[in-house]
PDB file of C-alpha atoms and ligand atoms in Angstrom:
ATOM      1  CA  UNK A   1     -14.316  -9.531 -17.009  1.00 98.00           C
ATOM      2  CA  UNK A   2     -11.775  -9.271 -19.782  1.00 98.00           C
ATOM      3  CA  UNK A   3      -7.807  -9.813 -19.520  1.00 98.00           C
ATOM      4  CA  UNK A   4      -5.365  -7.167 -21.346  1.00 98.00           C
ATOM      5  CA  UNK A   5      -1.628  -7.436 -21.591  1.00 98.00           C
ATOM      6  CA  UNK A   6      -1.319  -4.850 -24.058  1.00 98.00           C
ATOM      7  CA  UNK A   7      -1.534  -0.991 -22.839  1.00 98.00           C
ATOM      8  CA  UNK A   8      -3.273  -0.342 -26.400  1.00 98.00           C
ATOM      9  CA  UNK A   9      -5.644  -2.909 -25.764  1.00 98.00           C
ATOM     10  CA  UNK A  10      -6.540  -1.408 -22.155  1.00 98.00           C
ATOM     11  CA  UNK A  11      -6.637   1.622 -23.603  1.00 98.00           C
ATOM     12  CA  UNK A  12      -9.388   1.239 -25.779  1.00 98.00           C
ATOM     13  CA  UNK A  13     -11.874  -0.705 -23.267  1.00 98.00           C
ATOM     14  CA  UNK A  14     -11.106   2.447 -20.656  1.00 98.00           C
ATOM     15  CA  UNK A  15     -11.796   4.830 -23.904  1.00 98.00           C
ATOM     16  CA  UNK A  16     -15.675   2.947 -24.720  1.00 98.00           C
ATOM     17  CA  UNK A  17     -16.362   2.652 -21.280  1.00 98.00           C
ATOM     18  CA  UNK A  18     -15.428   6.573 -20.466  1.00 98.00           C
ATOM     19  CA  UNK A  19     -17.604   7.267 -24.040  1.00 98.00           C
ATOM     20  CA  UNK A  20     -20.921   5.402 -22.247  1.00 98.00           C
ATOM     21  CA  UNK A  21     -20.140   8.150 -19.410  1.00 98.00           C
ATOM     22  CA  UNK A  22     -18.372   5.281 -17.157  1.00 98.00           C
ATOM     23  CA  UNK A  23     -16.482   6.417 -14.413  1.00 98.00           C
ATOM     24  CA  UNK A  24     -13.552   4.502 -13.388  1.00 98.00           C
ATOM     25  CA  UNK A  25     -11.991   3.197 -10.803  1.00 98.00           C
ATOM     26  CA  UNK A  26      -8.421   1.735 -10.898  1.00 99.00           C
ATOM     27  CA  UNK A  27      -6.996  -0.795  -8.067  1.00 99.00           C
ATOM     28  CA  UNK A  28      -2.855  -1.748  -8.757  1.00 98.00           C
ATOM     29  CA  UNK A  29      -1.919  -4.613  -7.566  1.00 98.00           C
ATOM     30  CA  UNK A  30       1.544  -6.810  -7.652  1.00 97.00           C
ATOM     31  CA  UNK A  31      -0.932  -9.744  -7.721  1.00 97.00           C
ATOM     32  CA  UNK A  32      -1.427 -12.984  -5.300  1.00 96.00           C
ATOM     33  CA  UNK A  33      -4.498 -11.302  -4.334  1.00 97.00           C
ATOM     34  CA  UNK A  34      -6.209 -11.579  -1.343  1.00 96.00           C
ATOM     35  CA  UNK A  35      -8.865  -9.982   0.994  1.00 96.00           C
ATOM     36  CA  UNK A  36      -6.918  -6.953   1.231  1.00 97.00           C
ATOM     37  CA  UNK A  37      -6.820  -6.047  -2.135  1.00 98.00           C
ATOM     38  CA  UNK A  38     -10.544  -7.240  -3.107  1.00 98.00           C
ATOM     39  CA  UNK A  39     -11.785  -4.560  -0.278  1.00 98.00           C
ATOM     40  CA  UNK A  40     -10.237  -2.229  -2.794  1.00 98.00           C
ATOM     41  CA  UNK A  41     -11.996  -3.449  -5.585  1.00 98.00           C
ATOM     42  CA  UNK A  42     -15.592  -3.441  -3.505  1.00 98.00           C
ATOM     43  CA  UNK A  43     -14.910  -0.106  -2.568  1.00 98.00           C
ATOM     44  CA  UNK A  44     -14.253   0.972  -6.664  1.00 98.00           C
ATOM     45  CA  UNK A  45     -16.996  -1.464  -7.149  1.00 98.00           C
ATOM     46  CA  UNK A  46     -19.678   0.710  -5.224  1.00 98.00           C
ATOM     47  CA  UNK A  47     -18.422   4.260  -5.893  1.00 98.00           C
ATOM     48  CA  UNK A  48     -17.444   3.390 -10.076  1.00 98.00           C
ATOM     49  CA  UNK A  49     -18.755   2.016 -13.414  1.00 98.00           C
ATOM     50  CA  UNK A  50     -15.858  -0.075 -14.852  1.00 98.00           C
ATOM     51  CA  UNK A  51     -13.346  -1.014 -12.269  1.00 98.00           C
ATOM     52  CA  UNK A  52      -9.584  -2.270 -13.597  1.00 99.00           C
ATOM     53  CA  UNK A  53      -7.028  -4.041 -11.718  1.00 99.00           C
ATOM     54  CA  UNK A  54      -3.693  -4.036 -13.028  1.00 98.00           C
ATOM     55  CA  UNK A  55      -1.392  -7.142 -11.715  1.00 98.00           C
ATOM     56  CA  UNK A  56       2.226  -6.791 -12.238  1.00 98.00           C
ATOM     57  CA  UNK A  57       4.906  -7.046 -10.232  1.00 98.00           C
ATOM     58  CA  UNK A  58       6.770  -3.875 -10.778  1.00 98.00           C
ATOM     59  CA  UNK A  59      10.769  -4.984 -11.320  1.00 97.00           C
ATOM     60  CA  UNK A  60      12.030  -0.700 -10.369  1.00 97.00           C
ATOM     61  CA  UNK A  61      10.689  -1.218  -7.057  1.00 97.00           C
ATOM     62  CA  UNK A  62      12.861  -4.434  -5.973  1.00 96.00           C
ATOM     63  CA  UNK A  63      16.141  -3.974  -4.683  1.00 94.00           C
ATOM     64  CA  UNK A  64      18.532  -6.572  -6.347  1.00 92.00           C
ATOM     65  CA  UNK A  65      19.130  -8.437  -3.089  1.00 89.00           C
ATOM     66  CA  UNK A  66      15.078  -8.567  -2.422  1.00 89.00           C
ATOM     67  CA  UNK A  67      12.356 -11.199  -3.530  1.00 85.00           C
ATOM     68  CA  UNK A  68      11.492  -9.769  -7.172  1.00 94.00           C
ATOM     69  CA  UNK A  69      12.121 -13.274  -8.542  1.00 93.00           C
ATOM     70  CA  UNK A  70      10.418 -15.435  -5.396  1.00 91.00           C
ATOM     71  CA  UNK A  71       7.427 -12.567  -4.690  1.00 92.00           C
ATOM     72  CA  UNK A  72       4.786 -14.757  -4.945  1.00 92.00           C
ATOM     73  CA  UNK A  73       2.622 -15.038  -7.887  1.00 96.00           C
ATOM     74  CA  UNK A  74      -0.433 -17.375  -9.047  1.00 97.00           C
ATOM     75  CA  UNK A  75      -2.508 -15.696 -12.079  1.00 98.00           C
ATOM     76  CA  UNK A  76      -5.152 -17.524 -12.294  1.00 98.00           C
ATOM     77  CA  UNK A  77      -5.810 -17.620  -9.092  1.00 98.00           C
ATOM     78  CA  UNK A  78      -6.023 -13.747  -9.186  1.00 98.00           C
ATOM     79  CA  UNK A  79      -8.148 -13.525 -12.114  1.00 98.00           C
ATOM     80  CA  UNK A  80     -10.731 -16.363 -10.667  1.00 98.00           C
ATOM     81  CA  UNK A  81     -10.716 -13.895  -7.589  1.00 98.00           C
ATOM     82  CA  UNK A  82     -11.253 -10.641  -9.682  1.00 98.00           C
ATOM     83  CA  UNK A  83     -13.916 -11.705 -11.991  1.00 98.00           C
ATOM     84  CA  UNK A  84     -15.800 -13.258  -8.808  1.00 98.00           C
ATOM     85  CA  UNK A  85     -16.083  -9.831  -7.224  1.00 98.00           C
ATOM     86  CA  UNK A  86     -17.250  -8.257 -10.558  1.00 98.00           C
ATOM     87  CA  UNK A  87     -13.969  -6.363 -12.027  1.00 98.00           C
ATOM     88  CA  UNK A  88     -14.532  -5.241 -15.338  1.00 98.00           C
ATOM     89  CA  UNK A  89     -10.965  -5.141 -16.858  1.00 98.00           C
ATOM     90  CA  UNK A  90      -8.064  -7.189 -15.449  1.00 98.00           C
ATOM     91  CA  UNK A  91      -4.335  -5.493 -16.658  1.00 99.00           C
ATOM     92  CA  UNK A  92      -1.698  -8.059 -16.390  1.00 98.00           C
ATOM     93  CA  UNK A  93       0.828  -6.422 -18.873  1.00 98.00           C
ATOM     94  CA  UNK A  94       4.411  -8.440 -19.090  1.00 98.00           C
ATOM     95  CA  UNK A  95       7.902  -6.134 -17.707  1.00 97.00           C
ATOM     96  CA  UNK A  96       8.540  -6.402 -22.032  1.00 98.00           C
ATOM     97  CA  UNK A  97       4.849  -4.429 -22.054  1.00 98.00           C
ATOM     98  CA  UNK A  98       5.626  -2.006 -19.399  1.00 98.00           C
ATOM     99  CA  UNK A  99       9.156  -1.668 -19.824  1.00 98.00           C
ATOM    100  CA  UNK A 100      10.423  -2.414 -23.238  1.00 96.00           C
ATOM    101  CA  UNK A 101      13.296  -0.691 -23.027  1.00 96.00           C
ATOM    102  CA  UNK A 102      14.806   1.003 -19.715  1.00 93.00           C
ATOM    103  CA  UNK A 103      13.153   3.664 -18.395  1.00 94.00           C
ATOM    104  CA  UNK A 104      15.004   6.719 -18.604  1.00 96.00           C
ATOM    105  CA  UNK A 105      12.419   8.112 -16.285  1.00 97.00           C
ATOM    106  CA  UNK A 106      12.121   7.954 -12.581  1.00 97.00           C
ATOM    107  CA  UNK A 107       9.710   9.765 -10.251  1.00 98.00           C
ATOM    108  CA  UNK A 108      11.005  10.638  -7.131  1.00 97.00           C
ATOM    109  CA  UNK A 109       9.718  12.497  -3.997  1.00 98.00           C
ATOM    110  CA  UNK A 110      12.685  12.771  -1.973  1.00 96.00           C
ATOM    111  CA  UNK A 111      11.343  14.220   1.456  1.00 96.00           C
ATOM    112  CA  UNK A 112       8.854  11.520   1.577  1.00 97.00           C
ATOM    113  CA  UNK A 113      10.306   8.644   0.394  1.00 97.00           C
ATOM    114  CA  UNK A 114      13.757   8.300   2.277  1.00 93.00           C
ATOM    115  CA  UNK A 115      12.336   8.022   5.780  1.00 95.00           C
ATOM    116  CA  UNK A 116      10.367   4.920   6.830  1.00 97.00           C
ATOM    117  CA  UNK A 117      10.432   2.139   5.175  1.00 96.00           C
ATOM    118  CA  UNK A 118      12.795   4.303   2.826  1.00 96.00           C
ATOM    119  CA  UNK A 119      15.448   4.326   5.024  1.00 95.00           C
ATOM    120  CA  UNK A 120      15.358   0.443   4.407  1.00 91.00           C
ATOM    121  CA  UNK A 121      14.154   0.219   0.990  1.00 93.00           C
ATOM    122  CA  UNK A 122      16.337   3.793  -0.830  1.00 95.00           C
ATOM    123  CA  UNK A 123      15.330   3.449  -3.890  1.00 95.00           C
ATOM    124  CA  UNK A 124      11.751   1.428  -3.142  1.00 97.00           C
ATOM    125  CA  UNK A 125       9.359   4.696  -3.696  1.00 98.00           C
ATOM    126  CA  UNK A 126      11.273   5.820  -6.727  1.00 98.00           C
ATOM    127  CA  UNK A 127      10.016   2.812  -8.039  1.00 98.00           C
ATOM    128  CA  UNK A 128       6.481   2.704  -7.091  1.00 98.00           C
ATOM    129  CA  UNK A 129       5.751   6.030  -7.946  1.00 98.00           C
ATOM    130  CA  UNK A 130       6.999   5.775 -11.186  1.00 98.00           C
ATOM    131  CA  UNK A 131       5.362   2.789 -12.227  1.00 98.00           C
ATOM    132  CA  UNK A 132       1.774   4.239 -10.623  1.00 98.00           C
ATOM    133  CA  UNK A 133       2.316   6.872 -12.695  1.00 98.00           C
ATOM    134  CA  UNK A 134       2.362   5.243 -15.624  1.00 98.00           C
ATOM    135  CA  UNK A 135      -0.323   3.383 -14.786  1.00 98.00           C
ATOM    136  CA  UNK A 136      -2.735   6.367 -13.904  1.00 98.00           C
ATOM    137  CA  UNK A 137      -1.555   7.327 -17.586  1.00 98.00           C
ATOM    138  CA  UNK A 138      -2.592   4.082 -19.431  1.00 98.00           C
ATOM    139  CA  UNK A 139      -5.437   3.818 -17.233  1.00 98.00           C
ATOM    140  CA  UNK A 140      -6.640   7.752 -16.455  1.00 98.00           C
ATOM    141  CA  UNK A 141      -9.155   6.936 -13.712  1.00 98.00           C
ATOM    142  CA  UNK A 142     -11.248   8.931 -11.840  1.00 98.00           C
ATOM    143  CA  UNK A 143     -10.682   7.284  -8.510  1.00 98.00           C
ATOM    144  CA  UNK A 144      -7.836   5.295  -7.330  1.00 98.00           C
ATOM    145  CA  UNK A 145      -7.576   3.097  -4.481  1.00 98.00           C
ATOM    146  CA  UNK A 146      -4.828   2.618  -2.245  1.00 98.00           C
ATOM    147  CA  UNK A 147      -4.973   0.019   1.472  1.00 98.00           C
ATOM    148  CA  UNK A 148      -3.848   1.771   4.796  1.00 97.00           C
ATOM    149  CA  UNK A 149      -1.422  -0.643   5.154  1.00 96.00           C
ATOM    150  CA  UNK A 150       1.320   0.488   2.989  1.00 97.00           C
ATOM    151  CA  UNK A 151       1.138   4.121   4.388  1.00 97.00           C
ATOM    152  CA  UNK A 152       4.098   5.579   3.235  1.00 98.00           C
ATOM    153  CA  UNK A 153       2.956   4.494  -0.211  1.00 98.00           C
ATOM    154  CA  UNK A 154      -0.351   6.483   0.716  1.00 98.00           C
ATOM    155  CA  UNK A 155       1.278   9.846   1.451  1.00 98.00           C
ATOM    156  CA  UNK A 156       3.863   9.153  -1.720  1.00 98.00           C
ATOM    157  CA  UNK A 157       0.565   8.122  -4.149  1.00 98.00           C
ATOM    158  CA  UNK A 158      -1.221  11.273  -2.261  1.00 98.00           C
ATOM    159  CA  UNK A 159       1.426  14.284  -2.575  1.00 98.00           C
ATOM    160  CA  UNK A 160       2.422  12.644  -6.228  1.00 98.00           C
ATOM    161  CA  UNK A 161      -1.392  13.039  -7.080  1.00 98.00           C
ATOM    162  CA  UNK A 162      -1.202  16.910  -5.761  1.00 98.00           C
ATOM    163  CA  UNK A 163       2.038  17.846  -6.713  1.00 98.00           C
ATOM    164  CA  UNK A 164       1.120  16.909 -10.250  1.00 98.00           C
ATOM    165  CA  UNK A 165      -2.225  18.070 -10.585  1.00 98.00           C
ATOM    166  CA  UNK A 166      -3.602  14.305 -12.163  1.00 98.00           C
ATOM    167  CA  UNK A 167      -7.021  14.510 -12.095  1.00 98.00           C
ATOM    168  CA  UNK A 168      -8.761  11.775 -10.001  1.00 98.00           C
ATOM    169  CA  UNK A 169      -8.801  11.242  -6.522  1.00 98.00           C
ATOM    170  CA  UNK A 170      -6.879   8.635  -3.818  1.00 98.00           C
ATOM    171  CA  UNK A 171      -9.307   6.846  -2.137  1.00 98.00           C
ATOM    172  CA  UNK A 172      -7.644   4.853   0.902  1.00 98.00           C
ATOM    173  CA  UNK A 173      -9.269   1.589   2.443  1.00 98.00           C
ATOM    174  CA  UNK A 174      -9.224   0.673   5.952  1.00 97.00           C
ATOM    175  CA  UNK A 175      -6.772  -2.488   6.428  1.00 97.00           C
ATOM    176  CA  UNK A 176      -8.302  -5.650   6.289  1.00 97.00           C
ATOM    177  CA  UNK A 177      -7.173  -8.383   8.871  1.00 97.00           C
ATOM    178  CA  UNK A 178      -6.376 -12.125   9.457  1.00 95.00           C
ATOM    179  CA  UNK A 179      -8.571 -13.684  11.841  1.00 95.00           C
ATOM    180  CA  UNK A 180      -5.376 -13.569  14.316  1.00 95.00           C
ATOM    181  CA  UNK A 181      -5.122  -9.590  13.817  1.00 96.00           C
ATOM    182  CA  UNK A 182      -2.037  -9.938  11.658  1.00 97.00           C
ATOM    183  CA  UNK A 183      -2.369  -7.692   8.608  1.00 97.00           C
ATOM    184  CA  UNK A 184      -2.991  -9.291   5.204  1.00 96.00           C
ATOM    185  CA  UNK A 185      -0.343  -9.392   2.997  1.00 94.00           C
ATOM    186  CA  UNK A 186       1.014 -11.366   0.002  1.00 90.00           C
ATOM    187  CA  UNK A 187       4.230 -12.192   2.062  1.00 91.00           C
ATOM    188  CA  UNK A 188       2.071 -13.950   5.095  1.00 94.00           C
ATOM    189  CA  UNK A 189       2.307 -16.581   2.893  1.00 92.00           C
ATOM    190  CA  UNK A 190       6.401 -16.681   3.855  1.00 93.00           C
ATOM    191  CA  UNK A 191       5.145 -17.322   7.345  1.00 95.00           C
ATOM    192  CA  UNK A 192       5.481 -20.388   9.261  1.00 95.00           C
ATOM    193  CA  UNK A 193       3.699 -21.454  12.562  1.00 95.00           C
ATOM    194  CA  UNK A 194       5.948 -19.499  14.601  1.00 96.00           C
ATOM    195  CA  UNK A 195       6.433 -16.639  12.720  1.00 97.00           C
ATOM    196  CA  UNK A 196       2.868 -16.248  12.381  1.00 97.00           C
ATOM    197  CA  UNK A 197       2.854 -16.448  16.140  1.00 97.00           C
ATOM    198  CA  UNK A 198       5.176 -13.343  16.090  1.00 98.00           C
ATOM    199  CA  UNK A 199       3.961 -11.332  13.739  1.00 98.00           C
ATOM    200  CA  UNK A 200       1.131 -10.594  15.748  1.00 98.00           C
ATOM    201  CA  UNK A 201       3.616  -8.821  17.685  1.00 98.00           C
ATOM    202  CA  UNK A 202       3.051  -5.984  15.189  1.00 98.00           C
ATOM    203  CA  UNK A 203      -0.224  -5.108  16.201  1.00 98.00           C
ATOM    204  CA  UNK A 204       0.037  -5.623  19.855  1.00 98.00           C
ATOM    205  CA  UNK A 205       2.673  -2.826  19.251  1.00 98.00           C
ATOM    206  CA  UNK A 206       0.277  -0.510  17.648  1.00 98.00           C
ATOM    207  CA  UNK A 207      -2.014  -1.092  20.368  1.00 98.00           C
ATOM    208  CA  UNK A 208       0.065  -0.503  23.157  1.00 98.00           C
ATOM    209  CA  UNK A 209       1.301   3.504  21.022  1.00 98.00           C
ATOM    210  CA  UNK A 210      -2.879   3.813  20.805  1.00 98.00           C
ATOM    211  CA  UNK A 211      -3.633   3.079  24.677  1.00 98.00           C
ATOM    212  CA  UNK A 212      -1.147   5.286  25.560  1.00 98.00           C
ATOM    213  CA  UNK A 213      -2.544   8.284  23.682  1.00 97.00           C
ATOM    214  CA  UNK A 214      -5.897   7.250  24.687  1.00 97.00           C
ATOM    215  CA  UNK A 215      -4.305   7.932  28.312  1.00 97.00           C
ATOM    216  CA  UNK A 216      -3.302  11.546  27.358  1.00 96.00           C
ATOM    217  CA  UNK A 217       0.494  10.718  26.627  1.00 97.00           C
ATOM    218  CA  UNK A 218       1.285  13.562  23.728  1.00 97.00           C
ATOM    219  CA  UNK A 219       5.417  12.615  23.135  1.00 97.00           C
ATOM    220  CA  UNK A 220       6.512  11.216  20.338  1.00 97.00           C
ATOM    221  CA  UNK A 221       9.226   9.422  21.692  1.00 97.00           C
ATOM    222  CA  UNK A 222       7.064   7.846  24.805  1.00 98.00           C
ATOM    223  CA  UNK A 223       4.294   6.293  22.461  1.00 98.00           C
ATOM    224  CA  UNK A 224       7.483   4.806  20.324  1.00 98.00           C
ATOM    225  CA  UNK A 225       9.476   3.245  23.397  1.00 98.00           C
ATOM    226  CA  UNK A 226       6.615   1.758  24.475  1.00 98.00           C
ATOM    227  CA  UNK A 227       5.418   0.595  20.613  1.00 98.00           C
ATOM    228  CA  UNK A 228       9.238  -0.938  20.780  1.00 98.00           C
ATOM    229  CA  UNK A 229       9.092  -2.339  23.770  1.00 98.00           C
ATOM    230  CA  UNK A 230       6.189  -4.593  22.308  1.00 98.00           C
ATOM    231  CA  UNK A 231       8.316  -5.677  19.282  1.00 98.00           C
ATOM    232  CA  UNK A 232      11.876  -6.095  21.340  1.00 97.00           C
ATOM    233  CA  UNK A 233      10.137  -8.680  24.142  1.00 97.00           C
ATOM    234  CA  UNK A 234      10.206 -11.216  20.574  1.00 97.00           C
ATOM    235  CA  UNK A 235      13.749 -12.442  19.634  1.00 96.00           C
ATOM    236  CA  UNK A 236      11.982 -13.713  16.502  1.00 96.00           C
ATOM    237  CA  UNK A 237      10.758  -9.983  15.840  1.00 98.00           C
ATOM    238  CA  UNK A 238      14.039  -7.868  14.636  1.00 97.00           C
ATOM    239  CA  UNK A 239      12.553  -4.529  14.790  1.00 97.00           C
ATOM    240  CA  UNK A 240      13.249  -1.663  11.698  1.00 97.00           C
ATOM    241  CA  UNK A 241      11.087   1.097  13.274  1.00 97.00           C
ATOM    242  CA  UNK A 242       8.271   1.955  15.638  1.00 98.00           C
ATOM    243  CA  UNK A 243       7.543   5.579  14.476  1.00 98.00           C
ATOM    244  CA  UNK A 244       4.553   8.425  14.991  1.00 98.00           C
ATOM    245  CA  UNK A 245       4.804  10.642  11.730  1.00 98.00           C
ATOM    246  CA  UNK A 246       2.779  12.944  10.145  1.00 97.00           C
ATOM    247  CA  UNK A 247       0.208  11.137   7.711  1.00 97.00           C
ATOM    248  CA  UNK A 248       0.963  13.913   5.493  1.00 96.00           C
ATOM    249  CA  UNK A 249       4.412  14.672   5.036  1.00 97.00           C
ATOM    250  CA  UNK A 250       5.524  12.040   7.180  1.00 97.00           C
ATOM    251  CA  UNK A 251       7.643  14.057   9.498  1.00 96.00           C
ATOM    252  CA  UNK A 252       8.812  13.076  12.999  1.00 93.00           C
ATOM    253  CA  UNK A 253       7.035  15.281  15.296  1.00 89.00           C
ATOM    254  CA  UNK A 254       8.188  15.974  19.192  1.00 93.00           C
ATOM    255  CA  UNK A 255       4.660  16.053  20.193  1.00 95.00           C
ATOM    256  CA  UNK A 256       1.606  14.372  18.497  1.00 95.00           C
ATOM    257  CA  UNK A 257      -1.239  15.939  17.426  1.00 94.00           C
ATOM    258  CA  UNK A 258      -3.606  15.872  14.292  1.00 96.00           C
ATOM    259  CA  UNK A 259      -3.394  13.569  11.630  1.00 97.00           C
ATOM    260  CA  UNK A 260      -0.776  11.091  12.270  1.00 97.00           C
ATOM    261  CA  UNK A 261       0.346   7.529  10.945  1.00 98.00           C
ATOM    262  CA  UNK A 262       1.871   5.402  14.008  1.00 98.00           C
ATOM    263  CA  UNK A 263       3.894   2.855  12.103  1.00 98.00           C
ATOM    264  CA  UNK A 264       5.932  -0.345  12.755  1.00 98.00           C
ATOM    265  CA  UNK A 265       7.784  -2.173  10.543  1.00 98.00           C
ATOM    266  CA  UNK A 266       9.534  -5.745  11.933  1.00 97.00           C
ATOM    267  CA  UNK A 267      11.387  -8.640  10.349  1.00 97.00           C
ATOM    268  CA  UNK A 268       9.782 -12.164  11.320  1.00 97.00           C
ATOM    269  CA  UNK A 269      11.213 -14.995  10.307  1.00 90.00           C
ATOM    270  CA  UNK A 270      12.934 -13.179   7.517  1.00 90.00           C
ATOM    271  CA  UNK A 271       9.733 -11.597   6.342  1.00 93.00           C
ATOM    272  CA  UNK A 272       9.576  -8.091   6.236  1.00 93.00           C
ATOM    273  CA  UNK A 273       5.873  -6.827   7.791  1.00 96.00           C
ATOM    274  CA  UNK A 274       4.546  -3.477   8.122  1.00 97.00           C
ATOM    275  CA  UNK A 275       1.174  -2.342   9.733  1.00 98.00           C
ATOM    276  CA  UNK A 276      -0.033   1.727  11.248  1.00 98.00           C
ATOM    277  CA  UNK A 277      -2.754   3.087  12.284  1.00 98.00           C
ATOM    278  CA  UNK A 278      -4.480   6.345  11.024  1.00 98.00           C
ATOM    279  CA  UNK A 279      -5.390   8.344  13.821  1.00 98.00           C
ATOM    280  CA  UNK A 280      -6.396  11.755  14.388  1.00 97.00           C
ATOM    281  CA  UNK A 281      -5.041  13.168  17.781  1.00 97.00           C
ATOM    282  CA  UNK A 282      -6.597  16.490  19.580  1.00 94.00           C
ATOM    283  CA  UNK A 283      -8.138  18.039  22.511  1.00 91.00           C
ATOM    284  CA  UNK A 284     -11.175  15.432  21.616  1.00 92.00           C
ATOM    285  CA  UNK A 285      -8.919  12.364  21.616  1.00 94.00           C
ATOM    286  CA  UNK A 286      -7.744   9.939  19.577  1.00 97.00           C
ATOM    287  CA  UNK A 287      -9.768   8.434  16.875  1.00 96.00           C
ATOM    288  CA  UNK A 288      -9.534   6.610  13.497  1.00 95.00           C
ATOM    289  CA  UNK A 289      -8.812   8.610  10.445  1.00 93.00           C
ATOM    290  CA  UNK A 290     -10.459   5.837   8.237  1.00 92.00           C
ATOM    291  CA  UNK A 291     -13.561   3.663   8.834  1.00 78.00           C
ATOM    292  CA  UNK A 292     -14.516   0.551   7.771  1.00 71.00           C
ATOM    293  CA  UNK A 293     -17.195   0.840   4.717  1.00 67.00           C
TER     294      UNK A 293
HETATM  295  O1  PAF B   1       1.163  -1.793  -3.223  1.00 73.76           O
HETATM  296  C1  PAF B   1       1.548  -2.458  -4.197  1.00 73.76           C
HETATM  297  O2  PAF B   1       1.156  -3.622  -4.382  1.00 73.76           O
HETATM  298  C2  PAF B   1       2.530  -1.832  -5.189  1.00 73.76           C
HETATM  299  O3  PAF B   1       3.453  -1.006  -4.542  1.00 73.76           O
HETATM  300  C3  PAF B   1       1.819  -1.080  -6.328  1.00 73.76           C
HETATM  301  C4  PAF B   1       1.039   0.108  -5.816  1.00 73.76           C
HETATM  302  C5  PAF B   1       0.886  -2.034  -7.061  1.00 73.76           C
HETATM  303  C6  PAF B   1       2.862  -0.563  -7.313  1.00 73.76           C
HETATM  304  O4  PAF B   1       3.586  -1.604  -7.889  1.00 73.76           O
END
């Protein structure tokens, strides 16, 4: 595997490898990697030539009162971790590299990006989608993979992708797990016993939304009560939402049906946690819109 800070110099190995008819796959990361994001990079691994992972924790997406300057980071670590599951480029430009002067531009996607974990984080998305899209333009990969659990930034990366007409494709991998169901995340690492305890509130919540579909319940608002019920039994758990959207356009629907992301989001501990599920909902049932490779 080979390190580049410089965009030029990442250029150039995506240019030779395209030239020897390479097709690439591109996982971004913020770094402090863990099982999550190497799922990503099997899954480029198996369906690419020459896989890059960029690591860099993007400054525009970091509200000044959140953890840009505490978000944990250990590089070599990360590039022990890369190399071991056979990553051809790491990108680990500096904010100088990426931003060396202030960006004048932003993307935004307003009706997607203000609802959610939006109405949390307001300017958040802004930020993310404008540093993946520079990032698909240094890079220019054919596939790009994104994890279910950040799946507002799914339907963001997703309509940006179509809006835009960039060509490669968003390739979204199932959510990997910790042993106790609570889903991985470079914050878990904020955690202490109790939290840890707590946060597996989260998915107990997502559970209790799928049973009751599975039992024929079709409102909205009856799968989120009982989702919040789950989260409000925890004083340690101080709820932001319990919410069944459209995957797509992440709408609030009065009655579910089709492709749908049923999403919680909870403060634990003063760690901010977010996990869904993917499901498709019809006269068939419920099932899982992704599956495990
Ligand atoms: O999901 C993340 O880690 C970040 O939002 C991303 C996509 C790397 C952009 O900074």
């Amino acid at each position: 595997m080979v390190q580049h800070t410089t965009i030029v110099g990442l250029r150039e190995a995506v240019r030779s490898a395209r030239a020897a008819g390479r097709k690439v796959g591109f996982v971004a990361t913020m770094g402090y990697l863990h099982a999550g994001h190497i799922a990503l990079c099997e899954a480029a691994r198996r369906e690419c030539d020459f896989v890059v992972v960029s690591i860099f924790v993007n400054p525009l997406q970091f509200a000044p009162n959140e953890d840009f300057s505490r978000y944990p980071r250990d590089l070599e670590r990360d590039l022990g971790m890369l190399a071991a599951a056979g990553v051809d480029a790491a990108f680990t430009p500096s904010v100088e590299e990426m931003y060396p002067e202030p960006m004048a531009t932003r993307v935004s996607l307003p009706t997607l990006s203000h609802t959610l974990e939006g109405a949390v984080r307001p300017t958040h998305f802004e930020g993310v989608a404008t540093v993946v899209l520079k990032l698909f333009s240094i890079v220019q990969p054919d596939i790009a993979y994104f994890g279910q659990k950040d799946g507002q930034q799914v339907a963001i990366v997703r309509r940006m992708v179509q809006d835009l007409r960039l060509p490669l494709e968003v390739h979204v991998v199932p959510t990997v797990r910790e042993m106790d169901g609570v889903a991985m995340s470079s914050r878990n690492v904020y955690l202490d016993a109790p939290a840890r305890l707590s946060a597996r509130r989260l998915l107990q919540s997502l559970h209790a939304g799928r049973a009751l579909l599975e039992a024929g319940e079709r409102r909205c608002a009856a799968v989120e009560d009982a989702m919040a019920q789950v989260l409000r039994v925890d004083p340690s758990v101080q709820m932001d939402y319990a919410a069944v959207v459209d995957a797509d356009t992440l709408e609030p629907r009065d009655a579910v049906a089709g492709h749908v992301l049923v999403a919680v989001a909870a403060r634990v501990g003063g760690t901010r946690l977010l996990d869904n599920l993917m499901l498709q909902v019809d006269a068939h049932g419920v099932r899982d819109l992704l599956s495990a490779p």
